XYZ file of C-alpha atoms in Angstrom:
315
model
C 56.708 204.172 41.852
C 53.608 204.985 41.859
C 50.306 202.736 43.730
C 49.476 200.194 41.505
C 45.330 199.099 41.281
C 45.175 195.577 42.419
C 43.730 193.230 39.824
C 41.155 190.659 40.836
C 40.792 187.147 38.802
C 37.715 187.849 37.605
C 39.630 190.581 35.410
C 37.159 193.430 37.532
C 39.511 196.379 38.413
C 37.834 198.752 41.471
C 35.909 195.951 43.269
C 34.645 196.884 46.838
C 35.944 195.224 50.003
C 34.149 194.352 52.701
C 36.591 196.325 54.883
C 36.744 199.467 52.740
C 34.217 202.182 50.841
C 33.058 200.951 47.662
C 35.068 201.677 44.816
C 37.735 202.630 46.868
C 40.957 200.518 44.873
C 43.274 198.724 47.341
C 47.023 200.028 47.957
C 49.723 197.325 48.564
C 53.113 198.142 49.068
C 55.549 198.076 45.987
C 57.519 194.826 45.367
C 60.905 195.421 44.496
C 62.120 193.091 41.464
C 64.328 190.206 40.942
C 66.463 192.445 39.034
C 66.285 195.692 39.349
C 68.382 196.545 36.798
C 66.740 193.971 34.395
C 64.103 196.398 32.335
C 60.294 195.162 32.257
C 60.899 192.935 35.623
C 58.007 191.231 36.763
C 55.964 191.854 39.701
C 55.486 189.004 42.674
C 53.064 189.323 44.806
C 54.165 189.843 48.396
C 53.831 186.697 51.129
C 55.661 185.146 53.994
C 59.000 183.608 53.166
C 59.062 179.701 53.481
C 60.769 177.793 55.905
C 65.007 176.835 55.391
C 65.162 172.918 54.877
C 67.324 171.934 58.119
C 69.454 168.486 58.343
C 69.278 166.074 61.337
C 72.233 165.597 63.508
C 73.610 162.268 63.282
C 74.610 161.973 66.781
C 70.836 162.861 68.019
C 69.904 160.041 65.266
C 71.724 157.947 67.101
C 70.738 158.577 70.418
C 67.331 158.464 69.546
C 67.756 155.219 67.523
C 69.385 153.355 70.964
C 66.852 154.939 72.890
C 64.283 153.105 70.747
C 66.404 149.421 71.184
C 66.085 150.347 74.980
C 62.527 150.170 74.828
C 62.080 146.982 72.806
C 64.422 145.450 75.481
C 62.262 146.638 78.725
C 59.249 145.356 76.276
C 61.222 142.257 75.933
C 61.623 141.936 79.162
C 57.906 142.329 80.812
C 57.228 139.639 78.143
C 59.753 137.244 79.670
C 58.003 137.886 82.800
C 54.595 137.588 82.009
C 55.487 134.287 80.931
C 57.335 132.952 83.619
C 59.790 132.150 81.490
C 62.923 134.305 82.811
C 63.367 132.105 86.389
C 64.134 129.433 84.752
C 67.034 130.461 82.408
C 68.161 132.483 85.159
C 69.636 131.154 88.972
C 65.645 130.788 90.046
C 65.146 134.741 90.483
C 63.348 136.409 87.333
C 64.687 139.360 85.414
C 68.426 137.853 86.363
C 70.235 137.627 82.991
C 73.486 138.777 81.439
C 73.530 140.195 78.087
C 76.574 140.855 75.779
C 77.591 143.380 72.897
C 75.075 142.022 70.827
C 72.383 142.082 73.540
C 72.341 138.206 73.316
C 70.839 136.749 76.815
C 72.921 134.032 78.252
C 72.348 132.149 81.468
C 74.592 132.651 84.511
C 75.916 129.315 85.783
C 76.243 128.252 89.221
C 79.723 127.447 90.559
C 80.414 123.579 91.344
C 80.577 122.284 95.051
C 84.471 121.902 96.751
C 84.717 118.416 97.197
C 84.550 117.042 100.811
C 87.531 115.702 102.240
C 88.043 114.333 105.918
C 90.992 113.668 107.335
C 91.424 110.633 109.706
C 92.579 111.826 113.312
C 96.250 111.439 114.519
C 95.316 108.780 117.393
C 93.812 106.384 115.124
C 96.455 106.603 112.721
C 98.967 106.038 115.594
C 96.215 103.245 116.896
C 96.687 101.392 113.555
C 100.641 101.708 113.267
C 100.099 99.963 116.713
C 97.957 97.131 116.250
C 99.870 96.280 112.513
C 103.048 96.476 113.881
C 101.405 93.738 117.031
C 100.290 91.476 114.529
C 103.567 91.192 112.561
C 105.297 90.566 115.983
C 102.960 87.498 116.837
C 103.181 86.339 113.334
C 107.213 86.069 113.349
C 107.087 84.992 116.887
C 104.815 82.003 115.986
C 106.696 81.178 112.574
C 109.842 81.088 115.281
C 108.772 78.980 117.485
C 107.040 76.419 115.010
C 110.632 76.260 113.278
C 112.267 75.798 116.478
C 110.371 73.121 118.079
C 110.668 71.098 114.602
C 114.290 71.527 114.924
C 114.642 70.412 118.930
C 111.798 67.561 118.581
C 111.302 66.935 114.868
C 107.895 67.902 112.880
C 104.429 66.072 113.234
C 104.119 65.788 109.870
C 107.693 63.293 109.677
C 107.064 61.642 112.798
C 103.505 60.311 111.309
C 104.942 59.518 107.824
C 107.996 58.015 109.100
C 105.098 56.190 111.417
C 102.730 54.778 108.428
C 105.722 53.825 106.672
C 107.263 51.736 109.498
C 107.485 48.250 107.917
C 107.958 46.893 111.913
C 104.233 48.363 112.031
C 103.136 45.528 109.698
C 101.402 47.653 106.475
C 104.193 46.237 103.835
C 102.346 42.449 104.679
C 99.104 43.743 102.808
C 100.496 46.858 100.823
C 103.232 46.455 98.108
C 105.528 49.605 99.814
C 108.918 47.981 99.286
C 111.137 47.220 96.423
C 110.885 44.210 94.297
C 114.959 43.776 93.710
C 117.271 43.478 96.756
C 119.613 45.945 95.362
C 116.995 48.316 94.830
C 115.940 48.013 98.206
C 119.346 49.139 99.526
C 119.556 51.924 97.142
C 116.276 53.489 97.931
C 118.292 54.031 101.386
C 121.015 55.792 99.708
C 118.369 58.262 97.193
C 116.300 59.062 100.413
C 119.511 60.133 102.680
C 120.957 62.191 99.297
C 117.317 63.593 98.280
C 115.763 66.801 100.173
C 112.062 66.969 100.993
C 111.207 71.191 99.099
C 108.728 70.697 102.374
C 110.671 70.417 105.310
C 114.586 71.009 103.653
C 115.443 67.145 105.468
C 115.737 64.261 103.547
C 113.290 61.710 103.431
C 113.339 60.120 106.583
C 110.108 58.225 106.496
C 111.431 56.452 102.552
C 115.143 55.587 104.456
C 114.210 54.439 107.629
C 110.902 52.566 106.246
C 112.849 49.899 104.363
C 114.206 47.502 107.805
C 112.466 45.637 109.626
C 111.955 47.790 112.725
C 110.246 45.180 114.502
C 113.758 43.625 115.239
C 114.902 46.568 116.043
C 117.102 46.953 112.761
C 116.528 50.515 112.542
C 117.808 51.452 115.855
C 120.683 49.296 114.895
C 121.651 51.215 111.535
C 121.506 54.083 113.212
C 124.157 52.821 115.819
C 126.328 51.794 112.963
C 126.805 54.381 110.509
C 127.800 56.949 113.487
C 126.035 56.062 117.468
C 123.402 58.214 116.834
C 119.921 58.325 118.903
C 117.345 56.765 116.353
C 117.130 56.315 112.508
C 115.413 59.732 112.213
C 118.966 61.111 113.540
C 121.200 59.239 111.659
C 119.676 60.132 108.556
C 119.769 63.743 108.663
C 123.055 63.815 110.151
C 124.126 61.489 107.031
C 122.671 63.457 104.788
C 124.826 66.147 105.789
C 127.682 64.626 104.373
C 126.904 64.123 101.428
C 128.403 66.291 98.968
C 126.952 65.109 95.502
C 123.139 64.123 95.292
C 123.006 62.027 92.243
C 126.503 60.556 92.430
C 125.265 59.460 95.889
C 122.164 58.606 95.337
C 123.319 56.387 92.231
C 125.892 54.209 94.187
C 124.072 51.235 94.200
C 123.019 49.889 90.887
C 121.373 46.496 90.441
C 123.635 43.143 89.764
C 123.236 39.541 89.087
C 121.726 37.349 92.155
C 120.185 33.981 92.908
C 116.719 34.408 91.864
C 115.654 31.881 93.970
C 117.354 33.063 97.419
C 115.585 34.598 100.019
C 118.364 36.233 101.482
C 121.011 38.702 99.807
C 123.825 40.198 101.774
C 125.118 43.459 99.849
C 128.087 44.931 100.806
C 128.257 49.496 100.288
C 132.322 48.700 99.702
C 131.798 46.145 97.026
C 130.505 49.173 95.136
C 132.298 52.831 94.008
C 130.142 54.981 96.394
C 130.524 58.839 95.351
C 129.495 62.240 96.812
C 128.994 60.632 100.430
C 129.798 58.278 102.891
C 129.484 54.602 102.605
C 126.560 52.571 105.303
C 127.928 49.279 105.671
C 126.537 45.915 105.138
C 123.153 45.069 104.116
C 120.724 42.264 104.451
C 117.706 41.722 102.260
C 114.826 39.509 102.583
C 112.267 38.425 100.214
C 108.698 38.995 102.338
C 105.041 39.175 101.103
C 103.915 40.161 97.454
C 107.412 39.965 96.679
C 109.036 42.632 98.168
C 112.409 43.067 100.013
C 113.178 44.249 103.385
C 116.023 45.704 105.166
C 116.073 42.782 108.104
C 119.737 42.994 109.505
C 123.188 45.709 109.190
C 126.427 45.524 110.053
C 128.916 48.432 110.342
C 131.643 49.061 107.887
C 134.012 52.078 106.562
C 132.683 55.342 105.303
C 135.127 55.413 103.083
C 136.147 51.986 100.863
C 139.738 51.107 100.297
C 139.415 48.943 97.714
C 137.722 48.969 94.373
C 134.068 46.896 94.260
C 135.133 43.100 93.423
C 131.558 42.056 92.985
C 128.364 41.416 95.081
C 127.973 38.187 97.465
C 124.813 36.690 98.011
C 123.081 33.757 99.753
């Protein structure tokens, strides 16, 4: 190929250069064609080759992309500062927080106090075995000795109502405390021997021995009847004793036909069936104040009646 005259835009072949003579024409090297085999191929002008298009590499991407959430975090995190704000979701020191997968900030809690516990020392515990065990000593020992001394000399609390209801003491002249029927005298003596005071677990002294006339000394005497014993208050506990059936007993006497204008009534235990005990002799009744009737005389008889009741005698 030959050198080929270069041709300017403005269509003027030979044009000086600034470099060269004056109608001196320019040489540039050939260009070789698209085709070289392709007849009439075109001419290019010659000039640097541009740049291959390159692709990014996704794992750099991705560095660079966490690299950038880094940053906002530490930006994040001089804000939290600036404000004062990071002590107090913290444990009270800034920049103290705990962040998951998801770079979510949480709080770190603090761990609950061990309850206290104090255990009491061995010598007090054997100190208070001691003094308990002490105390439930005296207690028995007094409970003891209050039941024994009411068994060997008999209980305040009888010997003051066997005392107020003494009718040798005088109280049934201006107090109606006796019965109003003769035979209901008698078998108030019979209830109180069978009956048991839930109190004490005696009968009821003070209601048996009450009803004679103690200032004769009538009491003393029944009690030497039904069985020599010391005083009324013995006789009637020993009595009750015996007795095997409490209502049977304590219904033996029943009311019957008298004078109603005697004063006196004699009543007889064997003129009656007396059940569930033993039978306390003969009786004497007298009609005092208000209309009551006292115990004022006894005589001894059987414990146990031969014969059936024949009826009641009376003055």
């Amino acid at each position: 190929m030959g050198d080929v005259v270069e041709q300017r835009p403005d269509g003027d072949p030979g044009q000086h250069r600034d470099s060269g003579a004056a109608g001196e024409p320019e040489i540039v090297p050939d260009v070789v064609p698209a085709d070289p085999n392709r007849p009439g191929a075109e001419l290019t002008p010659a000039g640097p080759t541009p740049p291959a298009t390159t692709q990014p590499d996704p794992e750099q991407l991705r560095q660079f992309r966490e690299f950038q959430q880094f940053q906002q975090f530490q930006q994040f995190l001089r804000f939290q500062e600036a404000q004062g704000q990071l002590g107090q979701q913290g444990q009270g020191q800034p920049g103290q927080l705990s962040t998951t997968a998801d770079t979510a900030l949480v709080p770190r809690r603090q761990p609950q106090a061990e309850p206290i516990t104090r255990k009491v020392p061995g010598w007090l515990q054997w100190l208070g075995k001691k003094i308990l065990g002490w105390l439930v000593f005296f207690l028995l020992l007094a409970i003891f000795a209050t039941w024994a001394f009411n068994e060997l000399f008999g209980s305040n609390d009888d010997n003051s109502t066997e005392a107020a209801a003494r009718m040798g003491g005088g109280t049934y002249h201006t107090e109606e405390l006796l019965a109003k029927e003769p035979y209901e005298a008698v078998r108030k003596v019979y209830d109180a021997i069978a009956q048991e005071d839930p109190g004490t677990n005696r009968p009821l002294i003070a209601e048996a021995c009450g009803r004679f006339d103690n200032d004769n000394g009538i009491q003393q005497r029944f009690a030497e009847n039904t069985g020599d014993y010391p005083d009324c208050r013995h006789a009637v506990i020993a009595l009750h004793e015996q007795v095997t059936h409490v209502n049977d007993y304590a219904e033996s006497i029943f009311p019957r036909w008298y004078d109603p204008d005697a004063t006196t009534v004699r009543i007889d235990s064997c003129d009656f069936d007396i059940q569930g005990g033993p039978a306390l002799g003969v009786f004497t009744v007298t009609k005092v104040e208000m209309g009551q009737w006292l115990i004022t005389d006894h005589e001894p008889g059987p414990s146990v009646c031969e014969a059936n009741p024949t009826g009641p005698t009376g003055n």
